[in-house]
CSV table of C-alpha atoms in Angstrom, one decimal:
chain,number,residue,atom,x,y,z
A,1024,GLY,CA,52.8,62.2,11.2
A,1025,ASN,CA,50.0,64.5,12.3
A,1026,SER,CA,49.8,66.1,15.7
A,1027,VAL,CA,47.9,68.7,17.6
A,1028,THR,CA,49.2,70.8,20.5
A,1029,GLN,CA,46.9,72.8,22.6
A,1030,MET,CA,47.5,74.9,25.7
A,1031,GLU,CA,47.4,73.0,28.9
A,1032,GLY,CA,44.8,73.8,31.5
A,1033,PRO,CA,43.0,74.1,33.6
A,1034,VAL,CA,41.9,77.5,32.7
A,1035,THR,CA,39.7,79.4,35.2
A,1036,LEU,CA,37.9,82.6,34.1
A,1037,SER,CA,35.4,84.9,35.6
A,1038,GLU,CA,32.0,85.2,33.8
A,1039,GLU,CA,32.1,87.7,30.9
A,1040,ALA,CA,35.9,87.4,30.5
A,1041,PHE,CA,37.6,86.9,27.2
A,1042,LEU,CA,38.7,83.4,26.3
A,1043,THR,CA,41.5,82.2,24.1
A,1044,ILE,CA,42.6,78.6,23.9
A,1045,ASN,CA,45.7,78.1,21.7
A,1046,CYS,CA,46.0,75.3,19.2
A,1047,THR,CA,48.8,74.6,16.7
A,1048,TYR,CA,49.1,71.6,14.4
A,1049,THR,CA,51.5,69.6,12.3
A,1050,ALA,CA,50.1,67.8,9.2
A,1051,THR,CA,51.6,66.4,6.1
A,1052,GLY,CA,48.6,67.3,3.9
A,1053,TYR,CA,45.9,69.9,3.9
A,1054,PRO,CA,43.8,69.1,6.9
A,1055,SER,CA,40.4,70.3,8.1
A,1056,LEU,CA,40.5,71.7,11.6
A,1057,PHE,CA,37.9,71.3,14.4
A,1058,TRP,CA,37.1,72.3,17.9
A,1059,TYR,CA,35.1,69.8,20.0
A,1060,VAL,CA,33.5,70.4,23.4
A,1061,GLN,CA,32.9,67.8,26.1
A,1062,TYR,CA,30.5,68.7,29.0
A,1063,PRO,CA,30.9,66.7,32.2
A,1064,GLY,CA,29.8,63.1,31.9
A,1065,GLU,CA,29.0,63.4,28.1
A,1066,GLY,CA,30.6,62.6,24.8
A,1067,LEU,CA,32.3,65.1,22.5
A,1068,GLN,CA,30.2,67.5,20.4
A,1069,LEU,CA,31.4,69.3,17.4
A,1070,LEU,CA,31.7,73.0,18.3
A,1071,LEU,CA,33.0,74.5,15.0
A,1072,LYS,CA,35.2,73.7,12.1
A,1073,ALA,CA,37.2,75.1,9.2
A,1074,THR,CA,38.1,73.2,6.1
A,1075,LYS,CA,40.7,75.5,4.3
A,1076,ALA,CA,43.1,78.3,5.0
A,1077,ASP,CA,41.6,81.6,6.2
A,1078,ASP,CA,38.2,80.0,6.9
A,1079,LYS,CA,36.6,81.1,10.1
A,1080,GLY,CA,34.5,78.6,12.0
A,1081,SER,CA,31.9,80.0,14.5
A,1082,ASN,CA,29.2,78.7,16.7
A,1083,LYS,CA,27.5,79.8,20.0
A,1084,GLY,CA,29.8,82.9,20.2
A,1085,PHE,CA,33.0,80.9,19.7
A,1086,GLU,CA,35.3,81.6,16.8
A,1087,ALA,CA,38.5,80.1,15.3
A,1088,THR,CA,40.4,81.0,12.2
A,1089,TYR,CA,42.4,78.5,10.1
A,1090,ARG,CA,45.9,80.1,9.9
A,1091,LYS,CA,48.0,78.1,7.5
A,1092,GLU,CA,51.0,80.4,7.8
A,1093,THR,CA,51.2,79.9,11.6
A,1094,THR,CA,49.6,76.4,11.6
A,1095,SER,CA,47.2,77.5,14.2
A,1096,PHE,CA,43.5,77.3,15.0
A,1097,HIS,CA,43.0,79.3,18.2
A,1098,LEU,CA,39.6,79.2,19.9
A,1099,GLU,CA,38.2,82.6,21.1
A,1100,LYS,CA,35.0,83.8,22.8
A,1101,GLY,CA,34.4,87.4,23.8
A,1102,SER,CA,32.4,86.8,26.9
A,1103,VAL,CA,32.3,83.4,28.6
A,1104,GLN,CA,29.4,82.1,30.7
A,1105,VAL,CA,29.2,79.6,33.5
A,1106,SER,CA,27.6,77.2,31.0
A,1107,ASP,CA,30.8,77.2,28.9
A,1108,SER,CA,32.6,75.2,31.6
A,1109,ALA,CA,33.8,72.1,29.8
A,1110,VAL,CA,36.8,70.4,28.2
A,1111,TYR,CA,37.7,71.7,24.8
A,1112,PHE,CA,39.6,69.6,22.2
A,1113,CYS,CA,41.3,70.8,19.1
A,1114,ALA,CA,41.5,68.3,16.3
A,1115,LEU,CA,42.6,67.9,12.7
A,1116,SER,CA,41.3,65.5,10.0
A,1117,ASP,CA,43.5,64.3,7.2
A,1118,ASN,CA,43.3,61.5,4.7
A,1119,SER,CA,44.7,58.4,6.4
A,1120,GLY,CA,45.2,56.7,3.0
A,1121,ALA,CA,43.0,53.8,4.1
A,1122,GLY,CA,39.8,55.2,2.8
A,1123,SER,CA,38.8,57.1,5.9
A,1124,TYR,CA,39.6,60.5,7.4
A,1125,GLN,CA,41.0,60.1,10.9
A,1126,LEU,CA,40.8,62.7,13.6
A,1127,THR,CA,43.9,63.5,15.6
A,1128,PHE,CA,43.1,65.2,18.9
A,1129,GLY,CA,45.0,67.5,21.2
A,1130,LYS,CA,45.0,66.5,24.9
A,1131,GLY,CA,42.2,68.9,25.8
A,1132,THR,CA,41.9,72.1,27.8
A,1133,LYS,CA,39.6,72.2,30.8
A,1134,LEU,CA,37.8,75.5,31.2
A,1135,SER,CA,36.0,76.5,34.4
A,1136,VAL,CA,34.0,79.7,34.5
A,1137,ILE,CA,33.1,81.1,37.9
A,1138,PRO,CA,30.3,83.6,38.5
B,1258,ASN,CA,17.1,61.1,17.7
B,1259,ALA,CA,19.7,60.2,15.2
B,1260,GLY,CA,23.2,59.5,16.5
B,1261,VAL,CA,25.6,57.0,18.0
B,1262,THR,CA,24.4,54.7,20.7
B,1263,GLN,CA,26.8,52.9,23.1
B,1264,THR,CA,26.1,50.2,25.6
B,1265,PRO,CA,26.6,49.8,28.4
B,1266,LYS,CA,27.2,53.2,30.0
B,1267,PHE,CA,29.1,51.8,33.0
B,1268,GLN,CA,30.8,48.5,33.6
B,1269,VAL,CA,33.1,47.0,36.3
B,1270,LEU,CA,35.1,44.0,35.4
B,1271,LYS,CA,37.5,41.8,37.3
B,1272,THR,CA,41.0,41.3,35.9
B,1273,GLY,CA,40.9,38.5,33.3
B,1274,GLN,CA,37.2,38.8,32.5
B,1275,SER,CA,36.0,39.5,29.0
B,1276,MET,CA,33.3,41.8,27.6
B,1277,THR,CA,32.1,43.4,24.5
B,1278,LEU,CA,31.2,47.1,24.1
B,1279,GLN,CA,28.5,47.7,21.6
B,1280,CYS,CA,28.1,50.7,19.3
B,1281,ALA,CA,25.4,51.4,16.7
B,1282,GLN,CA,24.8,54.4,14.5
B,1283,ASP,CA,21.7,55.3,12.5
B,1284,MET,CA,23.2,58.0,10.2
B,1285,ASN,CA,24.2,55.6,7.4
B,1286,HIS,CA,27.8,56.6,8.0
B,1287,ASN,CA,30.6,54.6,6.3
B,1288,SER,CA,33.3,54.9,8.9
B,1289,MET,CA,33.3,54.0,12.6
B,1290,TYR,CA,35.9,54.4,15.3
B,1291,TRP,CA,36.8,53.4,18.8
B,1292,TYR,CA,38.7,55.7,21.1
B,1293,ARG,CA,39.8,55.6,24.7
B,1294,GLN,CA,40.0,58.7,26.9
B,1295,ASP,CA,42.4,58.8,29.8
B,1296,PRO,CA,43.3,61.8,32.0
B,1297,GLY,CA,46.0,63.9,30.5
B,1298,MET,CA,46.2,61.8,27.4
B,1299,GLY,CA,43.3,63.1,25.3
B,1300,LEU,CA,41.6,60.6,23.0
B,1301,ARG,CA,43.6,57.8,21.5
B,1302,LEU,CA,42.4,55.7,18.6
B,1303,ILE,CA,42.1,52.0,19.3
B,1304,TYR,CA,40.6,50.6,16.0
B,1305,TYR,CA,38.6,52.0,13.1
B,1306,SER,CA,36.6,50.7,10.3
B,1307,ALA,CA,36.7,52.8,7.1
B,1308,SER,CA,33.8,50.9,5.6
B,1309,GLU,CA,31.7,47.8,6.1
B,1310,GLY,CA,33.9,44.7,6.0
B,1311,THR,CA,37.1,46.4,6.9
B,1312,THR,CA,38.9,47.1,10.1
B,1313,ASP,CA,42.3,48.6,10.9
B,1314,LYS,CA,44.5,49.2,14.0
B,1315,GLY,CA,44.8,52.6,15.5
B,1316,GLU,CA,47.4,54.0,17.9
B,1317,VAL,CA,46.7,51.6,20.9
B,1318,PRO,CA,45.2,48.3,19.6
B,1319,ASN,CA,46.9,45.9,22.0
B,1320,GLY,CA,44.4,43.9,24.2
B,1321,TYR,CA,41.4,44.7,22.0
B,1322,ASN,CA,39.6,43.2,19.0
B,1323,VAL,CA,36.8,44.7,16.9
B,1324,SER,CA,34.0,43.5,14.6
B,1325,ARG,CA,32.2,45.5,12.0
B,1326,LEU,CA,29.0,43.5,12.2
B,1327,ASN,CA,27.2,45.5,9.5
B,1328,LYS,CA,27.1,49.1,8.4
B,1329,ARG,CA,25.4,50.2,11.6
B,1330,GLU,CA,27.3,48.3,14.2
B,1331,PHE,CA,30.9,48.3,15.4
B,1332,SER,CA,31.8,46.4,18.6
B,1333,LEU,CA,34.9,46.4,20.7
B,1334,ARG,CA,36.0,43.3,22.6
B,1335,LEU,CA,38.3,43.0,25.6
B,1336,GLU,CA,39.3,39.3,25.7
B,1337,SER,CA,41.1,39.4,29.1
B,1338,ALA,CA,40.6,42.7,30.9
B,1339,ALA,CA,43.6,44.4,32.6
B,1340,PRO,CA,43.6,47.3,35.1
B,1341,SER,CA,45.4,49.3,32.4
B,1342,GLN,CA,42.2,49.2,30.3
B,1343,THR,CA,40.3,51.2,32.9
B,1344,SER,CA,39.2,54.1,30.8
B,1345,VAL,CA,36.3,55.9,29.2
B,1346,TYR,CA,35.6,54.4,25.7
B,1347,PHE,CA,34.0,56.4,23.0
B,1348,CYS,CA,32.6,55.2,19.7
B,1349,ALA,CA,32.3,57.6,16.8
B,1350,SER,CA,31.1,57.6,13.2
B,1351,SER,CA,31.7,59.7,10.1
B,1352,ASP,CA,30.5,60.0,6.6
B,1353,GLY,CA,34.1,59.2,5.6
B,1354,GLN,CA,33.8,61.0,2.3
B,1355,GLY,CA,36.0,64.0,3.1
B,1356,SER,CA,38.1,65.5,5.8
B,1357,GLY,CA,35.6,68.3,6.5
B,1358,TYR,CA,32.8,66.2,8.0
B,1359,GLY,CA,34.1,65.4,11.4
B,1360,TYR,CA,32.8,62.7,13.7
B,1361,THR,CA,29.6,62.1,15.7
B,1362,PHE,CA,30.4,60.6,19.1
B,1363,GLY,CA,28.5,58.4,21.4
B,1364,SER,CA,28.1,59.3,25.1
B,1365,GLY,CA,30.8,56.8,26.2
B,1366,THR,CA,31.2,53.7,28.3
B,1367,ARG,CA,33.0,54.1,31.6
B,1368,LEU,CA,34.9,50.9,32.3
B,1369,THR,CA,36.7,50.0,35.5
B,1370,VAL,CA,38.9,46.9,35.7
B,1371,VAL,CA,39.7,45.8,39.3
């Protein structure tokens, strides 16, 4: 079956530091890959996505590249801000065979950015 | 604003009580989902509905039932609540036409069973 493994947190960084959150996946087909972000007390929001190998998703200064050879989709940001403090979820979407595309999530990585 | 609306936002139940969590989307999406989020466990799929008129079990369906009332609405029912069902519940929807579309999530229902 499908699975997503992401680095465990929490991760604490100083403002303007470089961020990497590792994510690797196992899938039987050719999935699409996503990063979602959850701010305190809110639901999940789509941060970025990539639908095929070597695609790079980007948004709000965050980037992730779909690496089929290493089955990875690591999230990076060059300079984090206090407002980036949130929980980040890596996910993959694959055909469930039942007419819908189910998302499989990693367990989430909590990021805290301190001034 | 277009999106997924969940009600209620907070609920406290006593063990054995029943309740229904409501979810509605206005994006004309085909597929709808119910997840629960627990600390250290990520999000786990309870039930989903690939299209109007169909529902299927996810990873953790025990103790829950669902109804896809129409294309817009997908409700989750707890018939006899247990403390193990204390969690944050999220409803989501998707176009369902391809793997690249992702989901749109509601803001969640925080349920406590005492």
